[in-house]
XYZ file of C-alpha atoms in Angstrom:
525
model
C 79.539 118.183 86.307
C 79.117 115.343 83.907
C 75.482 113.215 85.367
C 75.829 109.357 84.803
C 73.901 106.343 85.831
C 74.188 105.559 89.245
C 74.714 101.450 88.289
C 77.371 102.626 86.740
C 78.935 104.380 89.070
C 79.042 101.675 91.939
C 79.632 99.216 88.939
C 83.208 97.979 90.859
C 81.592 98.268 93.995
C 79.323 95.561 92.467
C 81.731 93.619 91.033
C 83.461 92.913 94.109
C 80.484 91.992 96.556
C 79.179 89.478 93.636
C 82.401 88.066 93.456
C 82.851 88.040 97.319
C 79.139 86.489 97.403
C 80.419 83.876 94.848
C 83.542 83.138 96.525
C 81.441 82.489 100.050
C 79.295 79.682 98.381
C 82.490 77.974 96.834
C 83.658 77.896 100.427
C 80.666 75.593 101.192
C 82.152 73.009 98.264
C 84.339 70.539 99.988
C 86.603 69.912 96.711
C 89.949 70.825 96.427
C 89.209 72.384 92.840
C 86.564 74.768 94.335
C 89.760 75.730 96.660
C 91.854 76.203 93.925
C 89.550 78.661 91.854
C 88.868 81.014 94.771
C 92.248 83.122 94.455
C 91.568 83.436 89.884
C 87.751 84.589 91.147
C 89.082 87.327 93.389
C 92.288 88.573 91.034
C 89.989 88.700 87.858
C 87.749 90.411 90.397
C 89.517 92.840 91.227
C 91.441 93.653 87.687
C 87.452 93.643 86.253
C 87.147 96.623 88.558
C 90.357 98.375 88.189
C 89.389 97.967 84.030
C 85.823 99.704 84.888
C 87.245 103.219 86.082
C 89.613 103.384 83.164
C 86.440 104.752 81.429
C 87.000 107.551 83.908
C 90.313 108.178 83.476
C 90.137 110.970 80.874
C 87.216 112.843 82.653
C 88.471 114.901 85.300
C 85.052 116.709 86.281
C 83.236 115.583 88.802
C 80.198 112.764 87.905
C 76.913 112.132 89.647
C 74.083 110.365 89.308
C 70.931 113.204 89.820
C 68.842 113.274 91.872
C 70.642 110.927 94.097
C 74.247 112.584 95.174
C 74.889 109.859 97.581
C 78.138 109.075 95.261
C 79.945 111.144 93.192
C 83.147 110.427 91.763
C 86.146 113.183 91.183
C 89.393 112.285 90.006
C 90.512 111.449 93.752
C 87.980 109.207 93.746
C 88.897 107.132 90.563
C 92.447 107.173 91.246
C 92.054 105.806 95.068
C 89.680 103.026 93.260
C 92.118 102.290 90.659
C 94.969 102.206 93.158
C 92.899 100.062 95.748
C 92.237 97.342 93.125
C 95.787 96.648 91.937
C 97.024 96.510 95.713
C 94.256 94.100 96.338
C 95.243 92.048 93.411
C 99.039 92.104 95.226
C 97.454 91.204 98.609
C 95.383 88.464 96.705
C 98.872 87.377 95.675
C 100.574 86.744 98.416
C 98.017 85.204 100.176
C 97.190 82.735 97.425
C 96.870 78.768 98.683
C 99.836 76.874 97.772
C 99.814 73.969 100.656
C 98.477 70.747 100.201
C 94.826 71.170 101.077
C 94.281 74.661 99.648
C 93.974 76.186 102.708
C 96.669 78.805 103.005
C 100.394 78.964 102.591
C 103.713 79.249 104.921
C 102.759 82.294 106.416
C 99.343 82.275 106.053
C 96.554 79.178 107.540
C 93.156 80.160 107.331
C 92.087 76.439 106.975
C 90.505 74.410 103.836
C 86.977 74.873 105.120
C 87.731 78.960 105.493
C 89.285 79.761 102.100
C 86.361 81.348 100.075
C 85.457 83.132 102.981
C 89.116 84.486 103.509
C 89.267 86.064 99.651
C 85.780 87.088 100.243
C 86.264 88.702 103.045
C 89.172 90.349 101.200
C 87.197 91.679 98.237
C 84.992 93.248 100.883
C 87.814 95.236 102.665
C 88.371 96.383 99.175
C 84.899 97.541 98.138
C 85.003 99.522 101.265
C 87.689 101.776 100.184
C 85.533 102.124 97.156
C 82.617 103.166 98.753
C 84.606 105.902 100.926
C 85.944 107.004 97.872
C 83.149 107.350 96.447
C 80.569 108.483 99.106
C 79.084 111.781 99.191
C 77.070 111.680 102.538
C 78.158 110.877 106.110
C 75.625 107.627 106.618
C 77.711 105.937 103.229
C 81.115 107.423 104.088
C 80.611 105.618 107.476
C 79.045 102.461 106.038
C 82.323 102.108 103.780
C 84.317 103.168 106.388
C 82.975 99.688 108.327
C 82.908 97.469 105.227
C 86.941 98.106 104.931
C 87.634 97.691 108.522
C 85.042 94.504 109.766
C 86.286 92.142 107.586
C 89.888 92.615 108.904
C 88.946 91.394 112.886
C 87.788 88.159 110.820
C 91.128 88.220 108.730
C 93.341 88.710 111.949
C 91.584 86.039 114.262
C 91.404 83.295 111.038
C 94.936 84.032 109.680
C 96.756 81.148 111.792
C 95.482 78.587 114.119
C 97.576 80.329 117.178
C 96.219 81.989 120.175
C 98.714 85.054 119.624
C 96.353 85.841 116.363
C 92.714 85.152 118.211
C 93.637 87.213 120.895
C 95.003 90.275 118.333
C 91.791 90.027 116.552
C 89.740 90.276 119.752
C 91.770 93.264 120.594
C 91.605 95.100 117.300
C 87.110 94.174 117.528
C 87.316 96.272 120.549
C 89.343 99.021 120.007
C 87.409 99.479 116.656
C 84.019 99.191 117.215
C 84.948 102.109 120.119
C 86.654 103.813 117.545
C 83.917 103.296 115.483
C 81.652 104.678 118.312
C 83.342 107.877 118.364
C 83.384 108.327 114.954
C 79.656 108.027 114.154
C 79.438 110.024 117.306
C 80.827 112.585 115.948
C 79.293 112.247 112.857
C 76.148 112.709 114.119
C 77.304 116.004 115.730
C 78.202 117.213 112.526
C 74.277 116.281 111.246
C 72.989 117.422 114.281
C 74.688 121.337 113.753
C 74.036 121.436 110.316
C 70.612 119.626 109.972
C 72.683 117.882 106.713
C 74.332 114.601 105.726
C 75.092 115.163 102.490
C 78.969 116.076 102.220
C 78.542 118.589 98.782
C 75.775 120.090 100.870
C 78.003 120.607 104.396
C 80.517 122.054 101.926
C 78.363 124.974 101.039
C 76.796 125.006 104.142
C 80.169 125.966 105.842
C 80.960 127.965 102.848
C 78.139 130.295 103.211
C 78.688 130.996 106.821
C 82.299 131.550 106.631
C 83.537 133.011 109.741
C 86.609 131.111 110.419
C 85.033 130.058 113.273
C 83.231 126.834 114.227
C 80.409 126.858 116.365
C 80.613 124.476 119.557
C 79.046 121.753 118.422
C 80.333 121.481 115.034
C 83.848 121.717 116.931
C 82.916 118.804 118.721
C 81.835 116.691 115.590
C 84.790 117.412 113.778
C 87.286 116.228 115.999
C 85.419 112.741 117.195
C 85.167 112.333 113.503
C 89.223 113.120 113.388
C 89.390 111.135 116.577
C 87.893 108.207 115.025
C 89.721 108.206 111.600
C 92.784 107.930 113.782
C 92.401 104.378 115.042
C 92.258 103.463 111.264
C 95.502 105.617 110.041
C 97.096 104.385 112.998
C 97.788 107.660 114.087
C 98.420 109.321 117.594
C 96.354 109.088 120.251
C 94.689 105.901 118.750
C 98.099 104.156 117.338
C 98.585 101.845 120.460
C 96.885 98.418 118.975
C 99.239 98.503 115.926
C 102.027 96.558 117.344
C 100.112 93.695 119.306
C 97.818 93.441 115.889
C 100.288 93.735 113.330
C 102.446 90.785 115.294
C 99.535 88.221 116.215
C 97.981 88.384 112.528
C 99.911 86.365 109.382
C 102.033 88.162 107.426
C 99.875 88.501 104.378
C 97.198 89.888 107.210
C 99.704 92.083 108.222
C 100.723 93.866 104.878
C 96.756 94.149 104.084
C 96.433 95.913 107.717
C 99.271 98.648 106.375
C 97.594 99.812 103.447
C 93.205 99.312 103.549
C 92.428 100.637 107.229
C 95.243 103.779 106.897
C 93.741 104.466 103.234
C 90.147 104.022 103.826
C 90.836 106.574 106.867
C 92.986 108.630 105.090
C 90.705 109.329 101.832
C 87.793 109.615 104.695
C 89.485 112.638 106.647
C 90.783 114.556 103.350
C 86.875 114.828 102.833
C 85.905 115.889 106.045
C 88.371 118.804 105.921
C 87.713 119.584 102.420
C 83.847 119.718 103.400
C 84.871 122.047 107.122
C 86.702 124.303 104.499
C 83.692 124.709 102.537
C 84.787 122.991 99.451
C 88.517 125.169 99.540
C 90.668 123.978 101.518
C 90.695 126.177 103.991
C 90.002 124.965 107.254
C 89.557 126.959 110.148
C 93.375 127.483 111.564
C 92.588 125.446 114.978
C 91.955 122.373 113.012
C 94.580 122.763 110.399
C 96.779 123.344 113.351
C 95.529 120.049 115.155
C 96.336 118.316 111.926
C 99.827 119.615 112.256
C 100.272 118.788 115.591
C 99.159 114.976 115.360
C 101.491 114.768 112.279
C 104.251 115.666 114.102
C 103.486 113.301 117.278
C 102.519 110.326 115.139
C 105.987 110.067 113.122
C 108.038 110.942 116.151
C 106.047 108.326 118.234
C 105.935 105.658 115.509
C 109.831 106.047 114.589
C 110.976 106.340 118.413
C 109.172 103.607 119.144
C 110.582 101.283 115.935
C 113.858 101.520 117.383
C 112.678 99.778 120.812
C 111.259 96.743 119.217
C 112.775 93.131 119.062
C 109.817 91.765 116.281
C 110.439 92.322 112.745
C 106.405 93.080 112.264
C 106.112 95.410 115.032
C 108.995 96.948 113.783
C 106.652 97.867 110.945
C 103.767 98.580 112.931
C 105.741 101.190 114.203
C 106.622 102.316 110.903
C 103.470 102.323 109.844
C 102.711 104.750 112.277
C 105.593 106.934 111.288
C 104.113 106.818 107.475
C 100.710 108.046 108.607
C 102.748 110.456 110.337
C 104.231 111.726 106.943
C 100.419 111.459 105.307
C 99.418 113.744 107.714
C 102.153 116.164 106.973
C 100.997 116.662 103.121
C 97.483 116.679 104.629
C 98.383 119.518 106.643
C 99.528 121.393 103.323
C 96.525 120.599 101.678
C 94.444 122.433 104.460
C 95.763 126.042 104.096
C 94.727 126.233 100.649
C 98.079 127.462 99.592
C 99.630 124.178 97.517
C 98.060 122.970 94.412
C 99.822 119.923 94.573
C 99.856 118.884 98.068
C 96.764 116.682 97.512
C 99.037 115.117 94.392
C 102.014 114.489 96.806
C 99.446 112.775 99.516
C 98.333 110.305 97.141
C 101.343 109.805 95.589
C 102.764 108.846 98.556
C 100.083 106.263 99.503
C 100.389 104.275 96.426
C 104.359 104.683 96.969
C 103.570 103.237 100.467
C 101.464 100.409 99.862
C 104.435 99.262 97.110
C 107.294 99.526 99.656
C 105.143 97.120 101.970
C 104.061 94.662 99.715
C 108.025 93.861 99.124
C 108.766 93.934 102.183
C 106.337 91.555 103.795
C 106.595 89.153 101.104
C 110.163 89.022 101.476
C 109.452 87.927 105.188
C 106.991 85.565 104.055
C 109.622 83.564 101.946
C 112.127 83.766 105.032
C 111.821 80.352 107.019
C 111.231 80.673 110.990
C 112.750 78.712 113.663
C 109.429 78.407 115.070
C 107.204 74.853 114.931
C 103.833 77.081 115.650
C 102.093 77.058 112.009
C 101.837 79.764 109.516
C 104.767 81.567 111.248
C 107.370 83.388 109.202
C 110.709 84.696 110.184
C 109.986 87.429 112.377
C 112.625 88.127 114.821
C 115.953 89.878 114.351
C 117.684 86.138 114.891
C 115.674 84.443 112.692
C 116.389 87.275 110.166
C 120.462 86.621 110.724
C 122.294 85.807 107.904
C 119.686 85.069 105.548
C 120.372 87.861 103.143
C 123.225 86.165 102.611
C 121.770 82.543 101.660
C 118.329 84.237 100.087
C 120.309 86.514 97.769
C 117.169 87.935 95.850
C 115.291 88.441 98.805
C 117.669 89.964 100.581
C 118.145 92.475 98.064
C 114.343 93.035 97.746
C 114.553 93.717 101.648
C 116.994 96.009 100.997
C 115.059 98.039 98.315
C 111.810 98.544 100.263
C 113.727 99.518 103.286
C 115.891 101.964 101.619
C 112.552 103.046 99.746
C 111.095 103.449 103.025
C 113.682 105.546 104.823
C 113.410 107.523 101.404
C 117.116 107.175 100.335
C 117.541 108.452 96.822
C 117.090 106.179 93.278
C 113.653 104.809 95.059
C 109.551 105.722 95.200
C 110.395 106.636 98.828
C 112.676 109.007 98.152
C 110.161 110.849 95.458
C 107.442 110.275 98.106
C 109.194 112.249 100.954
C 109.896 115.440 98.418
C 106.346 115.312 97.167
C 105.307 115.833 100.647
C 108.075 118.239 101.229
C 108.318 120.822 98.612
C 104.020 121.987 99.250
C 104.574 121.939 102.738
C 107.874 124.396 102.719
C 105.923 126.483 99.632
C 102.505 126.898 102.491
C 105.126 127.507 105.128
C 105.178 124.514 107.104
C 108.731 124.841 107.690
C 108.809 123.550 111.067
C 106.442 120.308 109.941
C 109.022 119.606 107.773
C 111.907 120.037 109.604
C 110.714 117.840 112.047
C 109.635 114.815 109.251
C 113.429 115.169 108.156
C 114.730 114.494 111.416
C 112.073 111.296 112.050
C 113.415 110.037 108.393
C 117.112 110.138 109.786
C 115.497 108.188 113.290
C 113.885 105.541 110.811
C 116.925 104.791 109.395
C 118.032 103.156 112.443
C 115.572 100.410 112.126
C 114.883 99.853 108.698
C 119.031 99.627 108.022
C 119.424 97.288 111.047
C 116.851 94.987 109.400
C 119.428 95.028 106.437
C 122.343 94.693 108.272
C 120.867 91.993 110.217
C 120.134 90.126 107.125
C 123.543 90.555 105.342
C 126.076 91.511 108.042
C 125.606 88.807 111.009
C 126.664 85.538 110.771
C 123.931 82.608 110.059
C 122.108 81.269 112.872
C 124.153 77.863 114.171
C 122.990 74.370 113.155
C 121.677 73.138 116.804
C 119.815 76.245 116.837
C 117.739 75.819 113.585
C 117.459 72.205 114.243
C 113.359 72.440 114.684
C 113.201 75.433 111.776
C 111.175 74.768 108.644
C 112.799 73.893 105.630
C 112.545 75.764 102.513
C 109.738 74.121 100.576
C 110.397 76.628 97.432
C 109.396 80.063 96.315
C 105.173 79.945 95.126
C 105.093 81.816 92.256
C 102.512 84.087 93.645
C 103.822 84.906 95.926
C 107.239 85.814 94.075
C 105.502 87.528 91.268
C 103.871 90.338 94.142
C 107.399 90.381 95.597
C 109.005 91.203 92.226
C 106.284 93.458 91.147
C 106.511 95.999 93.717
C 110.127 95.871 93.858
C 110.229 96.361 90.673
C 107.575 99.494 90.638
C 109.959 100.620 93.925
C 113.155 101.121 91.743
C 111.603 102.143 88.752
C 109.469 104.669 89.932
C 112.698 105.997 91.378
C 114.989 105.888 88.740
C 113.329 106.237 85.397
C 112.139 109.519 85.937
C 109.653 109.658 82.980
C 107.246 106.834 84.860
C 108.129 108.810 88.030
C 106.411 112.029 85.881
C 103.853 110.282 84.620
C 102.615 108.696 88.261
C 103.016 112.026 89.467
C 100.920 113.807 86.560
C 98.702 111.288 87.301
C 98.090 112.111 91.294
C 98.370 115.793 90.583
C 95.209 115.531 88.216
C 93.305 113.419 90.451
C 93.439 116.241 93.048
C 89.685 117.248 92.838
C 87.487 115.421 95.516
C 84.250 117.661 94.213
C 83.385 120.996 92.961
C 80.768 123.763 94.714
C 78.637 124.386 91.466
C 78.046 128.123 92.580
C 79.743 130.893 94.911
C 77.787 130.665 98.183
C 75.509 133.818 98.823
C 74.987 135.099 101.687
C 70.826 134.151 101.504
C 71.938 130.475 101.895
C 73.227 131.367 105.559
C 71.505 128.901 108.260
């Protein structure tokens, strides 16, 4: 274990709260200037702290700052940082003010007054997936568990001046601070069995008194904590807000609610079960089969109900569901302690993931809707008629992501799927992944009829667009996140050396922490 300075360690952390602090008082200027540099503060924000864990990058062993072990940072840990930044910097990109006043774009009206605040409040979603990458006790895992999710009820209710997004921000409060209830619930279980918070220590603490069996209480704590990580994967039994959120918020919102909640969550449950396997992956076989078992309801829930829905954005909704779904599959790999590279395919996935929906909600961001209500995007099947035909680019960009995200070959998706595959039939999760294979072939029946909708029905008649918006341009922003992760999509697909090297990359950042010595059996409770 390398020991650094603690500063230094929560130096992006840091970076991203000053920035967010700076970005709140520029909201209070009434220029249009001080609008205008909000969006460069939060990208060079965010790019500073992607740049601060390259230091890290060469180190895999695990660094702390002694005495204090309240963060400690592996190679999952630097990778889900480094990852975390550059999506924010795409999120920052398609939200980026290109109206008149500064104060949002076509898809996106969080007002002049409310622009440093909306970045800020950005930055902050991001520093919380820092933090639970990072963390190393149960107060700070739940603390950055918090900072990524708050600042999203603001981001939904501010996103557009429309009832439909007030009312899915109220909803989302509610069902996460009771989510968030459970969880620190649960939590609290978990200190109250062990008399610990401290995650390293929990580790040993279950490694020592390895029975294969949990005690009662620590039962109980382990699945409100998995109960509570749910809501923020979006994974069954808490996936039912997805689809009223994911539709009331802007788009931009929308493809920010896909990736920070499900990863913050994610990266959070990965170290619970790490730390109920004492630190080696093996969790006790009721929880690794409960892990199985959600998997397999959450894709087949989240892809049968994709096929029901008439809204482009709960369409994805749905499919996000699905995709935690197929998280959870690799994560139930991980668990038996069989795969060295399940872990790699779990995080390869996610960054594959956030990619595929960065296209494809910035293609719908560009479409124009035949709705008058502001900051509305196309984002019904007829709105989405015809117009891969007159937006040739996007269309095609549609195309990619959904093809990437069915996991058709010559795209991330496609290398995604098999990273998650391959573990799971070598630990013997045959059934897991015979099951995943069949909710890939359901998926395809939305995600192609979004394409053929675009390119295969005829354009919507005159009379009927009549009240649409016209096309005031592509923004550049918002067209360089678009071609950016379609980009990364096809050529993390095709050219198989950056496909290696991505995948190197994730299999080397496997190691959340290390026990420094073989438990004994003196350090029993």
């Amino acid at each position: 274990m390398n020991t650094g300075n603690l500063l230094s360690l929560v130096l992006p952390e840091l970076l991203l709260i000053a920035a967010a602090c700076v970005l709140f008082l520029l909201g209070v200027f009434p220029g249009k200037a001080a609008r205008m540099a909000v969006p460069f503060v939060a990208l060079l924000a965010l790019l500073a702290a992607m740049t601060t864990q390259l230091t890290y990058q060469s180190d895999p062993a695990v660094i702390s700052a002694d005495p204090s072990d309240s963060i400690r940072l592996a190679g999952m840990a630097i990778y889900i940082k480094t990852l975390a930044a550059a999506m924010g910097a795409l999120f920052v990109l398609l939200s980026w003010p290109t109206d008149r006043n500064r104060g949002g774009n076509s898809a996106v009206q969080y007002g002049a007054d409310a622009t440093g605040e909306y970045f800020a409040l950005l930055l902050l979603c991001i520093s919380g997936i820092f933090l639970v990458a990072g963390a190393n006790d149960l107060i700070l895992l739940f603390l950055g568990i918090e900072l990524a999710s708050i600042p999203t009820y603001i981001m939904v209710s501010i996103s557009r001046p429309l009832p439909v997004a007030q009312e899915a921000g109220v909803k989302y409060f509610f069902l996460g601070a009771m989510s968030a209830a459970v969880l620190l619930l649960g939590m609290s279980y978990l200190y109250g069995s062990t008399g610990l918070i401290d995650l390293h220590q929990i580790a040993e603490h279950f490694a020592a008194n390895r029975t294969g069996v949990l005690s009662n209480w620590e039962l109980l704590g382990v699945l409100m904590v998995m109960a509570g990580l749910s809501f923020k994967m979006a994974a069954v039994p808490l996936q039912f807000y997805a689809g009223d959120v994911y539709e009331g918020a802007a788009t931009p919102v929308t493809a920010l609610l896909s990736f920070v909640p499900k990863t913050s969550g994610l990266v959070a449950l990965v170290k619970i079960l790490w730390m109920v396997g004492g630190g080696t992956w093996q969790t006790p076989e009721n929880i690794a089969r409960l892990v199985a078992v959600i998997a397999m309801l959450t894709m087949t829930v989240g892809n049968v109900l994709g096929l029901m829905q008439h809204n482009v954005k709960r369409v994805f909704a749905c499919s996000s569901i699905a995709h935690s779904g197929y998280l959870l599959v690799g994560v139930a790999a991980v668990i038996t302690g069989k795969s060295q590279n399940a872990l790699g395919g779990v995080l390869f996935y996610l960054a594959a993931y956030g990619l595929m929906n960065v296209a494809a909600f910035g293609v719908l961001m560009l479409l124009p809707s035949r709705s008058n209500r502001p900051a509305t995007s196309a984002e019904t099947f007829e709105e989405l008629a015809g117009t891969g035909r007159e937006h040739l680019a996007l269309g095609l960009a549609m195309a990619v992501a959904c093809f990437s995200l069915t996991g058709l070959p010559f795209t991330i998706g496609f290398w995604g799927k098999a990273f998650l595959i391959v573990p799971s039939l070598s630990v013997g999760n045959t059934g897991l992944v015979v099951v995943m294979m069949i909710n890939a072939a359901i998926s395809a029946g939305y995600y192609l009829k979004i394409v053929g909708v675009m390119f295969l029905r005829p354009v919507a008649h005159a009379s009927e667009t009549a009240s649409a918006k016209q096309d005031t341009g592509r923004p550049a922003p918002i067209t360089i996140a678009i071609a950016l992760s379609t980009a990364a999509v096809l050529a993390l697909g095709i050219v198989l050396p950056m496909t290696e090297v991505l995948r190197t990359k994730t299999v080397q950042s496997s190691q959340i922490d290390s026990l420094p010595t073989p438990p004994t059996a003196s350090a029993a409770r």
